[in-house]
Tab-separated table of C-alpha atoms in Angstrom:
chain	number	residue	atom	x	y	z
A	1	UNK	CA	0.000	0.000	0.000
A	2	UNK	CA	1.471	3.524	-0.991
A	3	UNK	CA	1.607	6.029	1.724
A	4	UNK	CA	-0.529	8.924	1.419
A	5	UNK	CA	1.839	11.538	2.953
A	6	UNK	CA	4.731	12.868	1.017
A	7	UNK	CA	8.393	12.273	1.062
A	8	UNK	CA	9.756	15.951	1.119
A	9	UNK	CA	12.815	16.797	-1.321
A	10	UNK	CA	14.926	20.133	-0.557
A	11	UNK	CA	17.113	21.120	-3.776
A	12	UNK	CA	20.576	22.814	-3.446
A	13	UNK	CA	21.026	24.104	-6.762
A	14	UNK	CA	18.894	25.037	-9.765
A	15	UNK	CA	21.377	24.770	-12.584
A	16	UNK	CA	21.521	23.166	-15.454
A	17	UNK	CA	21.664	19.840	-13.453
A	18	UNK	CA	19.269	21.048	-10.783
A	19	UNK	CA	16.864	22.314	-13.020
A	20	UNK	CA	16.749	18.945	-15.088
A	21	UNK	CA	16.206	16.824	-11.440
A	22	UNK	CA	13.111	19.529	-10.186
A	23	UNK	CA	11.796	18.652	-14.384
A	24	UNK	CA	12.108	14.837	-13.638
A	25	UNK	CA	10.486	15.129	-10.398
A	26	UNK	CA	7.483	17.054	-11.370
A	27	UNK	CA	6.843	15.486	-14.829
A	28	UNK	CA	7.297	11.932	-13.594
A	29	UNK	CA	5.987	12.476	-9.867
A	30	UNK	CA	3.137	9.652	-10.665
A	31	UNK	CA	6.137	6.832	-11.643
A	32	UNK	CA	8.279	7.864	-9.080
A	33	UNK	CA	5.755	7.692	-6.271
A	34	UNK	CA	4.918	4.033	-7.949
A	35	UNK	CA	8.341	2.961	-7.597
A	36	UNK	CA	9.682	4.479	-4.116
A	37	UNK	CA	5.599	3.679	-2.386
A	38	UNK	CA	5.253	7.198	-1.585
A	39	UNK	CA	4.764	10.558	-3.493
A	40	UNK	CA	7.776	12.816	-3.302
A	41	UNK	CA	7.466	16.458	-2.833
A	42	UNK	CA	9.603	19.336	-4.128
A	43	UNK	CA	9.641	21.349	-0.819
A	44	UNK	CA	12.048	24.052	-1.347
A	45	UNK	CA	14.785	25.065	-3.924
A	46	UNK	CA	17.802	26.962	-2.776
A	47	UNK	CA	19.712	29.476	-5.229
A	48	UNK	CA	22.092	32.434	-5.427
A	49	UNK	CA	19.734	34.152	-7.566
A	50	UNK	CA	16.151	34.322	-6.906
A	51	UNK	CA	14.736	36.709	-9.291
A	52	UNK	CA	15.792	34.294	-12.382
A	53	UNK	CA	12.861	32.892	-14.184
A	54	UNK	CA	12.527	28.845	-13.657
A	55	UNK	CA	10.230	27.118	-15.799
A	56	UNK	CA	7.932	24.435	-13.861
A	57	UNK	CA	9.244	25.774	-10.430
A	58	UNK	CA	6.986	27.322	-8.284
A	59	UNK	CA	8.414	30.480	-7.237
A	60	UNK	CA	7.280	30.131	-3.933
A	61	UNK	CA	9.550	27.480	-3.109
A	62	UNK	CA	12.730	29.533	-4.356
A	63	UNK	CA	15.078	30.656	-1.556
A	64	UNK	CA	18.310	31.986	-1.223
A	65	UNK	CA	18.450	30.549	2.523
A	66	UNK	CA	20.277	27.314	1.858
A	67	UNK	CA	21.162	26.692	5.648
A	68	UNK	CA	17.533	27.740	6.791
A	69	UNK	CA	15.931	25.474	4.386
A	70	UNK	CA	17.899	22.432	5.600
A	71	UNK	CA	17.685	22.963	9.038
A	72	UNK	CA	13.748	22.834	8.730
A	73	UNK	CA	13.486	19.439	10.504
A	74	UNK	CA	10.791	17.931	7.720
A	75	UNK	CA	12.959	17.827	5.376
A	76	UNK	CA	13.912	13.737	4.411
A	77	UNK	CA	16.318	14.182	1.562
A	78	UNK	CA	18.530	17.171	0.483
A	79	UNK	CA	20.017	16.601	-3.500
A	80	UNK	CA	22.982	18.770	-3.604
A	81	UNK	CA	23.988	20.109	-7.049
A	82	UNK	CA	25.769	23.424	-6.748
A	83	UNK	CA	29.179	22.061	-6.881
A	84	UNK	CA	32.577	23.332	-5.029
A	85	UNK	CA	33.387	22.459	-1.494
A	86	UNK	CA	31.598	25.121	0.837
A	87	UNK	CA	29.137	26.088	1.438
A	88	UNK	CA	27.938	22.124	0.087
A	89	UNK	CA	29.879	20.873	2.674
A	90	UNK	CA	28.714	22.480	5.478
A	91	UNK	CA	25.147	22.141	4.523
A	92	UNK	CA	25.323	18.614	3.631
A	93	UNK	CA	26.902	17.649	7.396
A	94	UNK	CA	24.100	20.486	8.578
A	95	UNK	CA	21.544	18.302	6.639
A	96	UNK	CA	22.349	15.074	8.288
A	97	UNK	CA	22.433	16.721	12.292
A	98	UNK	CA	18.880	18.169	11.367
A	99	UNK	CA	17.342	14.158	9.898
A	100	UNK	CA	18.259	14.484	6.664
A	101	UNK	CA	19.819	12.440	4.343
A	102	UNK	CA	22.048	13.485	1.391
A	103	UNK	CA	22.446	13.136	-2.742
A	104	UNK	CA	24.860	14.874	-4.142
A	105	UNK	CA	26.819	15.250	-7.395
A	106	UNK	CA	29.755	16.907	-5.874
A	107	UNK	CA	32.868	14.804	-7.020
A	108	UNK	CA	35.361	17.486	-5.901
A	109	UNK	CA	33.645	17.449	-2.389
A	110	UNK	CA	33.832	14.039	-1.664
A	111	UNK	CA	37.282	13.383	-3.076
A	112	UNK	CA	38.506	15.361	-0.740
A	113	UNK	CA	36.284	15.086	2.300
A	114	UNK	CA	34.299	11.793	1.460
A	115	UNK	CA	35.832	10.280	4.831
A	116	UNK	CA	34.633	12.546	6.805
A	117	UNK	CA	30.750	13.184	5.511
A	118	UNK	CA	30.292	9.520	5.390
A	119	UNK	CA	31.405	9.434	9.345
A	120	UNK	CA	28.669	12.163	9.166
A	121	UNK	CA	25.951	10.128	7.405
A	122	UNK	CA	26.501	7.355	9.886
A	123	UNK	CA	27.105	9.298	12.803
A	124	UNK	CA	23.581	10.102	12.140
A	125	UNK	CA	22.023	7.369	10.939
A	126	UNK	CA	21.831	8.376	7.666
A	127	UNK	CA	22.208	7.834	3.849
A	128	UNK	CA	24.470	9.516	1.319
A	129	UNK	CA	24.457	8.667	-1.856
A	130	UNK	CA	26.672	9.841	-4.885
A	131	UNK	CA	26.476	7.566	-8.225
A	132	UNK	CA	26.057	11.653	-9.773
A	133	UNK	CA	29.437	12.438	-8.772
A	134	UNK	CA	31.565	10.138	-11.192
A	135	UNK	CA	30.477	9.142	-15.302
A	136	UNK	CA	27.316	11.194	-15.237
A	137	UNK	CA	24.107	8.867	-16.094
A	138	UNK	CA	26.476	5.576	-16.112
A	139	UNK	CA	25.635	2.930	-13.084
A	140	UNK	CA	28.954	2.258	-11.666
A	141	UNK	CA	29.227	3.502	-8.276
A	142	UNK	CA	26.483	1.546	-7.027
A	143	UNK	CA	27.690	-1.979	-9.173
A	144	UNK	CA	31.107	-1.212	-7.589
A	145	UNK	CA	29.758	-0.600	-3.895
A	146	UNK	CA	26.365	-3.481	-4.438
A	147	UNK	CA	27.030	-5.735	-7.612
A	148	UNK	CA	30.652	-6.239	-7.109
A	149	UNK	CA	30.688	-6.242	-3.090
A	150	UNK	CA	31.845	-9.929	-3.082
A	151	UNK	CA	34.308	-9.680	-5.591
A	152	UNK	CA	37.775	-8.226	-5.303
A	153	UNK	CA	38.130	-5.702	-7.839
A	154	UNK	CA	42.171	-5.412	-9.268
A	155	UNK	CA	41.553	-2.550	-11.831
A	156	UNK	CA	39.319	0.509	-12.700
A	157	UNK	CA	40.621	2.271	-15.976
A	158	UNK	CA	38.587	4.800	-17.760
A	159	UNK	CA	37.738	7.998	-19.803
A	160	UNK	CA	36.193	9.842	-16.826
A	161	UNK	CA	35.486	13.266	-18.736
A	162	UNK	CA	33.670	14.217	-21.426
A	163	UNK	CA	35.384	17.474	-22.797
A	164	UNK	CA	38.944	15.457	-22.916
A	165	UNK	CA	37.331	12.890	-24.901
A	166	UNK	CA	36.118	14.557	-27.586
A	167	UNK	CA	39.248	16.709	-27.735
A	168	UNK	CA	41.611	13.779	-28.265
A	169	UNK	CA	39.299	12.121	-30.777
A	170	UNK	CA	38.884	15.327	-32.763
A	171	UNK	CA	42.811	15.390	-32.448
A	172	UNK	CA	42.659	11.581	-33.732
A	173	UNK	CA	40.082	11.873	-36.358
A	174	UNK	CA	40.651	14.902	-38.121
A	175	UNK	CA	44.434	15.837	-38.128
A	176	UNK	CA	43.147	19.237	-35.736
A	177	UNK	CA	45.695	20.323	-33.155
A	178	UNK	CA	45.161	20.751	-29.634
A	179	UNK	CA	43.749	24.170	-29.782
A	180	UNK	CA	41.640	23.941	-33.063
A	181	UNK	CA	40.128	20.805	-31.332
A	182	UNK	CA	39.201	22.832	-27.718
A	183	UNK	CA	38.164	25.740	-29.864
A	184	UNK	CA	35.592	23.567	-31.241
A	185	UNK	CA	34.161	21.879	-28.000
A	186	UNK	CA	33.950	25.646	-26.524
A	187	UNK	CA	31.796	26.232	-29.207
A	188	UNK	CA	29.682	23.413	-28.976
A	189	UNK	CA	29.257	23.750	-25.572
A	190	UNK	CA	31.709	20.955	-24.416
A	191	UNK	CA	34.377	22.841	-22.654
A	192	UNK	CA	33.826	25.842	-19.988
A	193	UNK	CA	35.038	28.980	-20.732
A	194	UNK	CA	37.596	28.091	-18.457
A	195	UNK	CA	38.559	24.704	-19.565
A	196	UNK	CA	41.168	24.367	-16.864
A	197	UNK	CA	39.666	21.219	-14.673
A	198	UNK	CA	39.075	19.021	-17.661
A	199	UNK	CA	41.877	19.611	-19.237
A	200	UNK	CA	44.553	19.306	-16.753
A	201	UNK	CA	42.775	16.353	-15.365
A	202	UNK	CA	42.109	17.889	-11.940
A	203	UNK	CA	37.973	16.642	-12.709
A	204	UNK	CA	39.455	13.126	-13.471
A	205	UNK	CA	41.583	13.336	-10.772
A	206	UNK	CA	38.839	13.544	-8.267
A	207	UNK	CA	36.632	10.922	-9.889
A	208	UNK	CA	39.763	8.583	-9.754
A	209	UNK	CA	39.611	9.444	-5.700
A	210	UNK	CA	36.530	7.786	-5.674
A	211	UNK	CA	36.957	5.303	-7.451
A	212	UNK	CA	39.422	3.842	-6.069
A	213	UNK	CA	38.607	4.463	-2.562
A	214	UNK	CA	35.032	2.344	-3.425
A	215	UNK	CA	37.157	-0.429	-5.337
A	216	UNK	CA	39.808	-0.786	-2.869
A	217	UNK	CA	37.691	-0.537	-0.036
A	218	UNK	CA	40.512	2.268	0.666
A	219	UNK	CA	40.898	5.752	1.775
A	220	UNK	CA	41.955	7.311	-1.127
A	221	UNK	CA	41.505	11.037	-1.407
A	222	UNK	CA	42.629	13.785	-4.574
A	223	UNK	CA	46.208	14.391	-3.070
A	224	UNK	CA	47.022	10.781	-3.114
A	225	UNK	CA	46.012	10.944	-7.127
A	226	UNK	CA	48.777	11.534	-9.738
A	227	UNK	CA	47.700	13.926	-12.233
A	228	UNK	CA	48.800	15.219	-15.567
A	229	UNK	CA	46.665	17.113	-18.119
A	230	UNK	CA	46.607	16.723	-22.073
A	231	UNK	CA	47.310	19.863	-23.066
A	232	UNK	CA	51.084	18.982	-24.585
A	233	UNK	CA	49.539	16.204	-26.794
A	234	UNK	CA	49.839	16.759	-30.187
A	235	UNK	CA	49.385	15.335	-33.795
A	236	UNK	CA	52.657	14.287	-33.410
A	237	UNK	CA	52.154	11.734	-30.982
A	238	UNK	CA	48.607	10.567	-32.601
A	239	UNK	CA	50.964	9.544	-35.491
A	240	UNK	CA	53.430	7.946	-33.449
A	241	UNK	CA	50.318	6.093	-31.474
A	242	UNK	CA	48.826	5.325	-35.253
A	243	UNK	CA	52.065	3.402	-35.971
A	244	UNK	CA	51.873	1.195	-32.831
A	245	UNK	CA	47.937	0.714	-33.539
A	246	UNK	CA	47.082	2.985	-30.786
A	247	UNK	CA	45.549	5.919	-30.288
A	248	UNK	CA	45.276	8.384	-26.978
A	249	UNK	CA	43.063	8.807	-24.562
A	250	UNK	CA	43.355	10.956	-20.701
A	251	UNK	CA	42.233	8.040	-18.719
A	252	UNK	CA	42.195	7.349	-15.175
A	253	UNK	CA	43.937	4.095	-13.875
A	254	UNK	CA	42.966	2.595	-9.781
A	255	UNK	CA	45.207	-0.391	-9.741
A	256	UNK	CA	46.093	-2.852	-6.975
A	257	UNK	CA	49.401	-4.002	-7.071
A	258	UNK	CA	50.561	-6.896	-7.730
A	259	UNK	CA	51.371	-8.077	-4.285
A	260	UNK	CA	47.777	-6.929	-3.291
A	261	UNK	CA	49.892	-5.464	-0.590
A	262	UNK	CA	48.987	-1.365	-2.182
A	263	UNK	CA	47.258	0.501	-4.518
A	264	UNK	CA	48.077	3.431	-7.092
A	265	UNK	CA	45.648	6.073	-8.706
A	266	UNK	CA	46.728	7.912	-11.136
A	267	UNK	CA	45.218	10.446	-14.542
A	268	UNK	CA	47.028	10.995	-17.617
A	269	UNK	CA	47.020	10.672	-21.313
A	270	UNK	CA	48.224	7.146	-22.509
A	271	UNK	CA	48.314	5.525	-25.634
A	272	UNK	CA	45.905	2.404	-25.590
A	273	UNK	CA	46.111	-0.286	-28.567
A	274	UNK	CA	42.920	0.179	-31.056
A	275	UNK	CA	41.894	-3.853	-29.806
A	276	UNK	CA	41.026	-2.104	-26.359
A	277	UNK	CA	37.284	-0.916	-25.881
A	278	UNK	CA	38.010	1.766	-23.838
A	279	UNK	CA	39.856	3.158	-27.554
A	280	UNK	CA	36.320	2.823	-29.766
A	281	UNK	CA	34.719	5.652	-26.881
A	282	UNK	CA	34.566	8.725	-29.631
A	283	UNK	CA	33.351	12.114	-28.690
A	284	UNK	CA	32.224	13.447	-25.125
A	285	UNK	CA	31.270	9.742	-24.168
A	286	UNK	CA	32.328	8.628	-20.669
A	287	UNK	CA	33.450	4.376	-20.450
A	288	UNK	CA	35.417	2.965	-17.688
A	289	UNK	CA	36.769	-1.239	-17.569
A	290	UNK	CA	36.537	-2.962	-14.528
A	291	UNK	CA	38.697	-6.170	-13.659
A	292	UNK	CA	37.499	-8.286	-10.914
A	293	UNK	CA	38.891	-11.961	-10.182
A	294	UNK	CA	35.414	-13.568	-10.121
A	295	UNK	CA	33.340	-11.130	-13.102
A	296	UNK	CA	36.370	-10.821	-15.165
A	297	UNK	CA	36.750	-8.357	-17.516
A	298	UNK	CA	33.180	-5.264	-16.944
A	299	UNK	CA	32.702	-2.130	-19.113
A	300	UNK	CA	30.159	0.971	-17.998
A	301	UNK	CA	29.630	3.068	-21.492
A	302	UNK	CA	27.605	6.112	-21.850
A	303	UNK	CA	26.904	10.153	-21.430
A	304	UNK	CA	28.863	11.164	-18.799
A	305	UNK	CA	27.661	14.827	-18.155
A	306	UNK	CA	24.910	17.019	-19.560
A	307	UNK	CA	22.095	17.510	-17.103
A	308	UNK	CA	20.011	15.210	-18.357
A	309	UNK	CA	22.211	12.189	-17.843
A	310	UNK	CA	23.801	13.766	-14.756
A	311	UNK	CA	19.457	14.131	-13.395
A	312	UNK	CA	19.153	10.786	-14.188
A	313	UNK	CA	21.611	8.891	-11.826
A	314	UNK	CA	20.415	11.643	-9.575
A	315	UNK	CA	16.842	10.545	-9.259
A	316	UNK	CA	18.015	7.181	-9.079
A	317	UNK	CA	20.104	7.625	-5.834
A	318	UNK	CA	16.688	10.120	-4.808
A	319	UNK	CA	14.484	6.453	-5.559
A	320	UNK	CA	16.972	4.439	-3.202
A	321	UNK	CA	17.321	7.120	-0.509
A	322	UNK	CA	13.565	7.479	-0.101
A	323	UNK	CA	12.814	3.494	-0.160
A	324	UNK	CA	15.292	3.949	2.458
A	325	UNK	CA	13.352	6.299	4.631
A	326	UNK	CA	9.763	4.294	4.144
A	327	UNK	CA	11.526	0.968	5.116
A	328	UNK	CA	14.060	2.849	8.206
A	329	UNK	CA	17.021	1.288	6.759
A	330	UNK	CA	20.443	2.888	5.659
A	331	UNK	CA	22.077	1.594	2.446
A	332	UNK	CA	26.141	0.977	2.598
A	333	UNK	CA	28.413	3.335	3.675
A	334	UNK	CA	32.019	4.026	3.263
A	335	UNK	CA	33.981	0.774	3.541
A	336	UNK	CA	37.734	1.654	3.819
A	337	UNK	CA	38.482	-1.717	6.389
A	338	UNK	CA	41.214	-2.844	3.785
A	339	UNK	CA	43.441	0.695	4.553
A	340	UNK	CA	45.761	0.220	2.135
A	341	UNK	CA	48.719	2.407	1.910
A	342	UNK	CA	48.694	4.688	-1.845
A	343	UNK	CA	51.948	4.189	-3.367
A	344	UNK	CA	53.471	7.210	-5.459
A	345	UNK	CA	53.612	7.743	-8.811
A	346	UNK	CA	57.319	6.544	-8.731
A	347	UNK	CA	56.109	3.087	-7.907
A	348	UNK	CA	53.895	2.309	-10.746
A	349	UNK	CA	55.100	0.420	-13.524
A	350	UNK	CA	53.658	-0.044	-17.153
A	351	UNK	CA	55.244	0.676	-20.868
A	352	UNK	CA	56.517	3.562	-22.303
A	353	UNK	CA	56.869	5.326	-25.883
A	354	UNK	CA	59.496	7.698	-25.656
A	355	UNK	CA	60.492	10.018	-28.619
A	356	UNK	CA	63.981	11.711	-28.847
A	357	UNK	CA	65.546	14.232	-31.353
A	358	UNK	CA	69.010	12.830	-32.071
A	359	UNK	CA	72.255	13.332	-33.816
A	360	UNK	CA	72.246	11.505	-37.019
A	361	UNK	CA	75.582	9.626	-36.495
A	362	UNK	CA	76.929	6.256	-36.101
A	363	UNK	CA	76.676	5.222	-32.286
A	364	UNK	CA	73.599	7.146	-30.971
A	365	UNK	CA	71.689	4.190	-30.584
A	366	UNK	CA	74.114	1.895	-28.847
A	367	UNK	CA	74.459	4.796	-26.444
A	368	UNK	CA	70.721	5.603	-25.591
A	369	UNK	CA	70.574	1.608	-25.559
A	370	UNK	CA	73.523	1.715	-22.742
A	371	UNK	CA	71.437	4.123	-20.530
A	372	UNK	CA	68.152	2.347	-21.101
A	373	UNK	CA	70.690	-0.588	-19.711
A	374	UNK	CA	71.946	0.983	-16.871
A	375	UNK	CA	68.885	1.414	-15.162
A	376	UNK	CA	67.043	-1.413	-15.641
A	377	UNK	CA	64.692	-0.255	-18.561
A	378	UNK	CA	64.274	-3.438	-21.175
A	379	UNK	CA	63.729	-1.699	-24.600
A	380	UNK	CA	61.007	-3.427	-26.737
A	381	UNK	CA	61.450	-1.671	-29.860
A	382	UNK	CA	63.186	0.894	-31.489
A	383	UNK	CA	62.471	3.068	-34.689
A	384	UNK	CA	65.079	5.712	-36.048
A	385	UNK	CA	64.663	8.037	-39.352
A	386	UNK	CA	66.376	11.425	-40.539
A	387	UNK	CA	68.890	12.955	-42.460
A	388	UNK	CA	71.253	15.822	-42.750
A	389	UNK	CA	72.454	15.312	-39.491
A	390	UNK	CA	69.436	15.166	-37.444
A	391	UNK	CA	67.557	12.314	-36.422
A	392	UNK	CA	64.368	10.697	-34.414
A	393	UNK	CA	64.387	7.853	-32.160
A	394	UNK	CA	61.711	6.401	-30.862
A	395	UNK	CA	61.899	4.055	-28.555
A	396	UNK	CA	58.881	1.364	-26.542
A	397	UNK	CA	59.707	-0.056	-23.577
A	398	UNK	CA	58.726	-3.199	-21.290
A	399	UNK	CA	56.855	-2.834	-18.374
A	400	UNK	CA	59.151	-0.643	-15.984
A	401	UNK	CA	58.930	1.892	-12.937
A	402	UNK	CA	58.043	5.368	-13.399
A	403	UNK	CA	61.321	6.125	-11.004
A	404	UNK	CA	63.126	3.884	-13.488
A	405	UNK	CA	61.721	5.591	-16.408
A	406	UNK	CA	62.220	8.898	-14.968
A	407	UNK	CA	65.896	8.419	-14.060
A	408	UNK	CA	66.571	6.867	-17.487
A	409	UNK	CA	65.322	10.091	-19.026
A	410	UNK	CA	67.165	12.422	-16.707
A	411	UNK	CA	70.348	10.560	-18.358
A	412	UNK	CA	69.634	10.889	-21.909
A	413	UNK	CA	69.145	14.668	-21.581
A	414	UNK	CA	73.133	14.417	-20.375
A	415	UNK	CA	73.717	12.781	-23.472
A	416	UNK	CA	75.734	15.433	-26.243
A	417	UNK	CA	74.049	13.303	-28.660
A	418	UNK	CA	70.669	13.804	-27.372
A	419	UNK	CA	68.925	17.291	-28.676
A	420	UNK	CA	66.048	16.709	-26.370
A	421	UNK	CA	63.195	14.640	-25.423
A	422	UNK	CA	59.828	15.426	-28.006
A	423	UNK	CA	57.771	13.525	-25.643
A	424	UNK	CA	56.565	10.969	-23.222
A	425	UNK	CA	53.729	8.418	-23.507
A	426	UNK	CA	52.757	5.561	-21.334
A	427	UNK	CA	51.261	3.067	-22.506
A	428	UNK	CA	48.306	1.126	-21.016
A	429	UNK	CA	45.620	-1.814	-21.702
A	430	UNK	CA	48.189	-4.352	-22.933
């Protein structure tokens, strides 16, 4: 039997995600009460600037009072959507002392503070709930923290954001260089004004945080995650990754080591052989592989942002939360029991295309080949061209250490035969 009186919904946020959740809410408030055995009511929306016209809001329920609205007491859930970490996180904690339990799409929040508002959430008997925060409108947070709870999970790798994607695949299907290619997802409404958080990685970064923290069962917050940005990829490198069968995407890699005994998280851009799925994801399209002992080999494919998408695992977290309430149960929390130490970037170890600008004289090679040598870097390949005295040498490693790799590099630059180093790629899903 459906309860007759109303589950009530405060809204932090009336953007373009926030406006597409209030949409869902009111258009499909029939189907939603169906499914969670109660209606739910839209009880108060909380912006910076009231006076803006809101289609399907009532205008009556618009405040700029954020803190008063979720200290009213009757409030059961609180779906936070403005973004940044105060005032959210301060009103989410504020939520949870006054009965309240919390969605929220704030990735950059709970990468860095996700210990403590889950302490929050429990301290309190509460729920908080987040599948909005990472890969937009793509289940994985709940498969990772529900589906896959018996499994051990070895290996998250994904695209994680939207604008990168479609950069690099502009990059890789057209010939356009990095610039031409961001010029064209500002225009189409891809990349902010300010493009700086996709493009240096620092939104994968945080989505990596979580990941990894859910996977690993693990404490693993943005500081512990080694970032690097895509903005010194060029069409260059897309031909070098052509010739290997590659291509390049900015992915973001939660890894267990090998001993089980750690566990690494790290964004960058990486070549990834053409063979891999993650390589067919084309434009702003979000994917991310999962390798488990028991399930194998997983993929999550889809939108990964818009509001839309973004509403959509929104209201689904709002569905759970509420059947929550009605039945006076909590779903999971945070399960870091494992506490496994984050090893630095220095520690990981995977392949390497490495592209040097050369003197075109006998000996070079035998000479990078005795540094590779010296510390402990197996070469795979090597591929040298030029004339008139200049030269390129590319070279693709084994499997070896980033400190390895890095010290290696440090000693070709010593080389007098050595002009410089054009660039550095790992190389992942081999």
């Amino acid at each position: 039997m459906m309860r007759t009186r109303p589950l009530k919904v405060a809204l932090l946020g009336c953007g373009v995600v926030g406006s597409e959740v209030a949409r869902i809410m009111t258009t499909h408030a029939d189907d939603l009460a169906a499914r969670i055995g109660a209606p739910v009511e839209l009880a108060g929306v909380a912006v910076r600037r009231p006076d803006r016209v809101r289609e399907g809001i009532d205008q009556d329920l618009v405040t700029t009072d954020a803190t008063a609205l979720v200290k009213r007491g009757d409030i059961d859930v609180v779906v936070e959507v403005i973004g940044g970490i105060e005032p959210a996180r301060t009103l989410i904690t504020t939520a949870f002392e006054h009965g309240a339990s919390v969605v929220s799409a704030n990735k950059a929040l709970l990468a860095q503070d996700g210990a403590a508002l889950h302490a929050a959430a429990e301290q309190h008997d509460k729920d908080l709930y987040y599948e909005a925060a990472v890969a937009g409108a793509i289940p994985l947070i709940r498969p990772l923290r529900e589906s896959l709870a018996g499994d051990k999970i070895n290996r998250v790798m994904g695209i994680v954001n939207g604008t990168t994607n479609f950069i690099l695949d502009k990059m890789d299907s057209t010939g356009a260089g990095y610039q031409e290619a961001l010029d064209e997802a500002t225009a189409l409404g891809y990349a902010e004004a300010d493009p700086t958080a996709d493009v240096e990685g620092f939104d994968a970064a945080a989505k990596a945080a979580i990941l990894a923290g859910i996977a690993f069962h693990t404490r693993v917050r943005l500081d512990d995650v080694y970032r690097e940005g895509m903005t010194e990829v060029t069409a260059a490198d897309f031909a070098s990754a052509r010739e290997m069968g590659c291509t390049i995407k900015l992915l973001a890699i939660c890894e267990r080591a090998a001993d089980g005994a750690s566990v690494t998280a790290r964004v960058h851009p990486a070549m990834i052989p053409l063979s891999h799925p993650l390589a067919s994801v084309r434009g702003a399209y979000n994917a991310v592989f999962v390798e488990s002992d028991a399930a194998g080999q997983l993929m999550f494919y889809g939108p990964g942002a818009g509001g839309s998408p973004t509403a959509s695992a929104v209201l689904g977290d709002l569905v759970a939360v509420c059947r929550n309430r009605l039945s006076g149960a909590t779903g999971p929390g945070e399960s870091a029991y494992a506490a496994l130490p984050v090893s630095p970037m220095g520690d990981v170890v995977t392949r390497y295309h490495i592209s040097l600008d050369v003197a075109d004289k006998p000996g070079v090679l035998a000479q990078v080949a005795t540094v590779f040598a010296e510390h402990g870097v197996s070469i795979d390949t090597v591929r040298q061209s030029g004339k008139d005295g200049e030269a390129s040498l590319v070279v693709v490693t084994h499997r070896a250490s980033d400190a390895a790799l890095t010290g290696t590099v440090e000693a070709l630059r010593k080389l007098d035969t050595v002009r410089g180093v054009a660039s550095i790629m790992r190389v992942e899903g081999e």
